[in-house]
C-alpha atoms as one frame of an Amber mdcrd trajectory, in Angstrom:
protein
 159.045 165.853  36.151 158.991 162.110  35.278 159.015 158.863  37.650 162.125
 157.946  39.598 163.676 155.147  37.196 165.403 152.154  37.674 167.794 150.571
  34.919 169.261 147.670  34.969 171.728 146.982  31.671 172.286 143.366  30.360
 175.973 142.146  30.134 178.056 143.104  27.043 178.293 145.979  24.521 174.723
 145.368  22.902 173.021 147.126  21.221 170.627 145.292  23.846 166.789 145.131
  23.674 164.854 146.949  26.357 161.587 146.336  28.009 159.947 148.707  30.549
 158.271 147.196  33.064 154.330 148.391  34.820 154.909 147.196  38.318 151.714
 145.753  40.253 149.523 148.092  41.809 151.436 147.743  45.220 154.287 149.573
  43.776 158.320 148.974  42.949 158.911 145.649  45.261 160.991 142.829  45.495
 158.724 141.125  43.265 158.842 143.301  40.541 162.151 143.702  40.758 163.204
 139.910  40.625 161.518 140.032  37.980 163.628 142.676  36.126 166.865 140.684
  37.519 165.233 138.372  35.751 164.683 139.637  32.064 168.019 141.450  32.548
 169.586 137.738  32.839 168.190 137.242  29.626 169.374 140.306  27.912 166.726
 142.570  27.753 168.049 146.061  29.114 164.553 146.715  31.685 163.588 150.238
  32.894 161.446 150.587  36.386 159.313 153.738  36.460 158.070 154.620  39.689
 154.687 155.974  38.420 153.217 156.231  42.048 156.488 159.483  42.034 157.158
 158.477  45.860 153.854 157.995  46.729 152.657 154.692  46.897 151.753 151.865
  49.345 154.040 152.387  52.955 154.056 148.184  52.736 154.519 146.966  49.194
 155.490 144.019  50.097 152.335 143.170  52.206 150.266 141.148  49.945 147.715
 140.030  53.132 146.056 143.156  53.344 144.510 144.833  50.137 143.316 147.846
  51.729 146.167 150.453  51.398 146.903 149.207  47.870 142.590 149.631  46.578
 142.870 153.200  48.191 146.366 153.795  46.188 144.365 152.138  42.905 141.481
 155.137  43.416 143.671 157.501  43.863 145.910 156.901  40.642 145.761 159.534
  37.664 145.847 156.225  35.175 146.725 158.969  32.395 149.805 160.102  34.294
 151.022 156.925  35.143 150.550 155.670  31.299 152.974 158.743  29.645 154.897
 158.207  32.275 155.525 154.802  30.706 155.202 155.978  27.870 157.848 158.613
  28.556 160.648 155.669  29.233 160.852 154.162  26.112 162.217 157.527  25.221
 164.620 158.005  28.312 165.266 154.466  26.953 166.047 154.870  23.552 168.214
 157.635  24.393 171.044 155.668  26.076 173.766 153.911  24.383 173.942 150.397
  24.172 169.910 149.779  23.069 168.510 148.912  20.245 165.680 152.119  19.434
 163.760 149.578  17.187 162.991 146.214  19.825 162.109 147.902  22.904 158.670
 146.587  24.572 156.243 147.235  27.475 155.761 143.982  30.566 153.008 144.700
  32.707 151.518 143.290  35.606 147.661 144.301  37.496 147.527 147.873  37.265
 150.965 148.157  35.867 149.365 145.612  33.247 146.973 148.016  32.200 149.000
 151.106  32.228 151.551 149.106  30.178 147.956 148.545  27.396 147.644 152.387
  27.604 151.369 152.854  27.685 151.313 150.649  24.241 148.361 152.697  22.669
 149.929 155.638  22.648 152.731 155.069  20.577 152.872 153.438  17.940 156.533
 152.317  17.517 157.102 149.422  20.084 158.610 145.921  19.951 155.478 144.251
  21.643 153.262 144.155  24.788 153.416 141.776  27.478 150.406 142.357  29.757
 149.906 140.149  32.839 145.846 140.170  33.925 145.019 143.792  33.593 143.022
 144.968  36.425 140.767 147.174  34.077 139.867 146.079  30.443 136.978 148.433
  32.066 137.500 151.199  34.330 133.989 151.574  36.790 133.230 154.459  35.749
 134.767 157.443  33.690 137.246 160.715  34.855 139.518 163.038  33.570 142.542
 160.203  35.204 140.550 157.733  33.320 138.842 159.071  30.225 138.414 155.421
  28.251 138.674 152.871  28.747 141.714 150.601  27.868 139.296 148.245  25.963
 138.279 150.982  23.922 141.263 151.955  22.787 142.353 148.431  21.810 142.223
 149.707  17.667 144.912 151.921  18.663 147.612 148.566  20.100 150.012 148.713
  16.796 152.353 146.830  18.561 152.316 142.499  18.694 150.117 141.811  21.885
 149.984 139.203  24.525 147.342 138.948  27.408 147.870 136.703  29.585 144.966
 136.361  32.456 143.612 133.055  35.083 140.598 131.471  34.188 139.411 132.442
  37.236 139.861 136.339  37.237 137.228 138.286  38.868 138.662 141.012  37.040
 138.174 139.320  33.826 134.756 137.813  33.842 133.153 135.664  30.815 131.400
 138.387  29.207 134.346 140.791  28.910 136.811 138.632  27.643 134.795 136.997
  25.252 134.383 141.222  23.790 138.330 141.524  24.068 138.203 138.166  22.127
 135.229 140.169  20.079 137.375 143.070  19.481 141.178 141.850  18.574 139.611
 139.672  15.639 137.022 142.812  14.592 139.733 145.454  14.412 142.442 143.328
  13.404 144.728 143.839  16.288 147.937 141.934  16.521 146.828 140.332  20.200
 147.285 137.162  21.383 144.906 135.922  24.766 146.153 132.984  26.760 144.285
 131.594  29.758 145.544 129.568  32.332 142.973 126.964  33.960 142.446 127.158
  38.222 143.791 130.679  38.162 142.954 133.909  39.939 143.748 137.425  39.612
 147.849 137.726  40.106 148.564 134.336  39.743 152.211 135.541  40.160 152.060
 136.768  43.322 155.058 135.380  45.452 152.522 133.788  48.234 149.121 132.496
  48.788 146.720 132.801  48.614 146.327 134.572  45.191 149.634 132.505  43.542
 149.166 129.935  41.416 152.912 128.025  40.895 151.750 125.985  37.597 149.735
 129.115  36.069 153.166 131.422  37.009 155.025 128.815  35.399 153.493 128.704
  32.041 152.758 132.706  31.952 156.151 133.373  32.544 157.527 130.656  29.738
 154.627 131.882  27.156 155.571 135.412  27.858 159.229 135.234  27.372 159.002
 133.134  23.831 156.614 135.834  22.587 159.189 138.762  23.779 162.248 136.862
  22.356 160.127 136.077  18.853 158.805 139.996  18.414 162.217 141.134  19.766
 164.989 139.448  17.286 166.985 141.183  15.791
């Protein structure tokens, strides 16, 4: 059975471009619903699948304690989560009022990693917007995470935008250099945007992770990129 998925439609008859939204590791909460609502206001149908299948963090709004969310990340089946996002593309494509040629993935943090993997699973997406994917390289491989996302980059067939803070400890300089080198070597249609002074999860709604200037700049870069890729 697929994940519980919240789908919001914009006003008007369509056909609408659509986005599958990958929530950060906290799961479906007010932050990610706010992103969903803003994208709907821009004219996108937006699906928000719960890749935790109802078993996510008990306090999805608690940005002050990372203990629980780290435990959930540690237990997460990344293959299952990527398939949840990839399968939601088919759910959208089957709906009236959706333009099947204009469907993108957009994700944050762990949901950014899942969106990255989902884009690699499919060859039919219009775009991928990836806010600071947390696991460009897994700490170790296992059946739930059998290949590093970096090693699948060659399979990313849609235009992609990576957005990272230059102080993000999950994207250190050597990994960033490797990402850029692989994009060039494999001729991947991808851009990497860096935001000075911003750490990981700089779009977080509260301090200390939040960097308001980087958040505004990255949002503008993301929606500009998305609109360019989703033109009819």
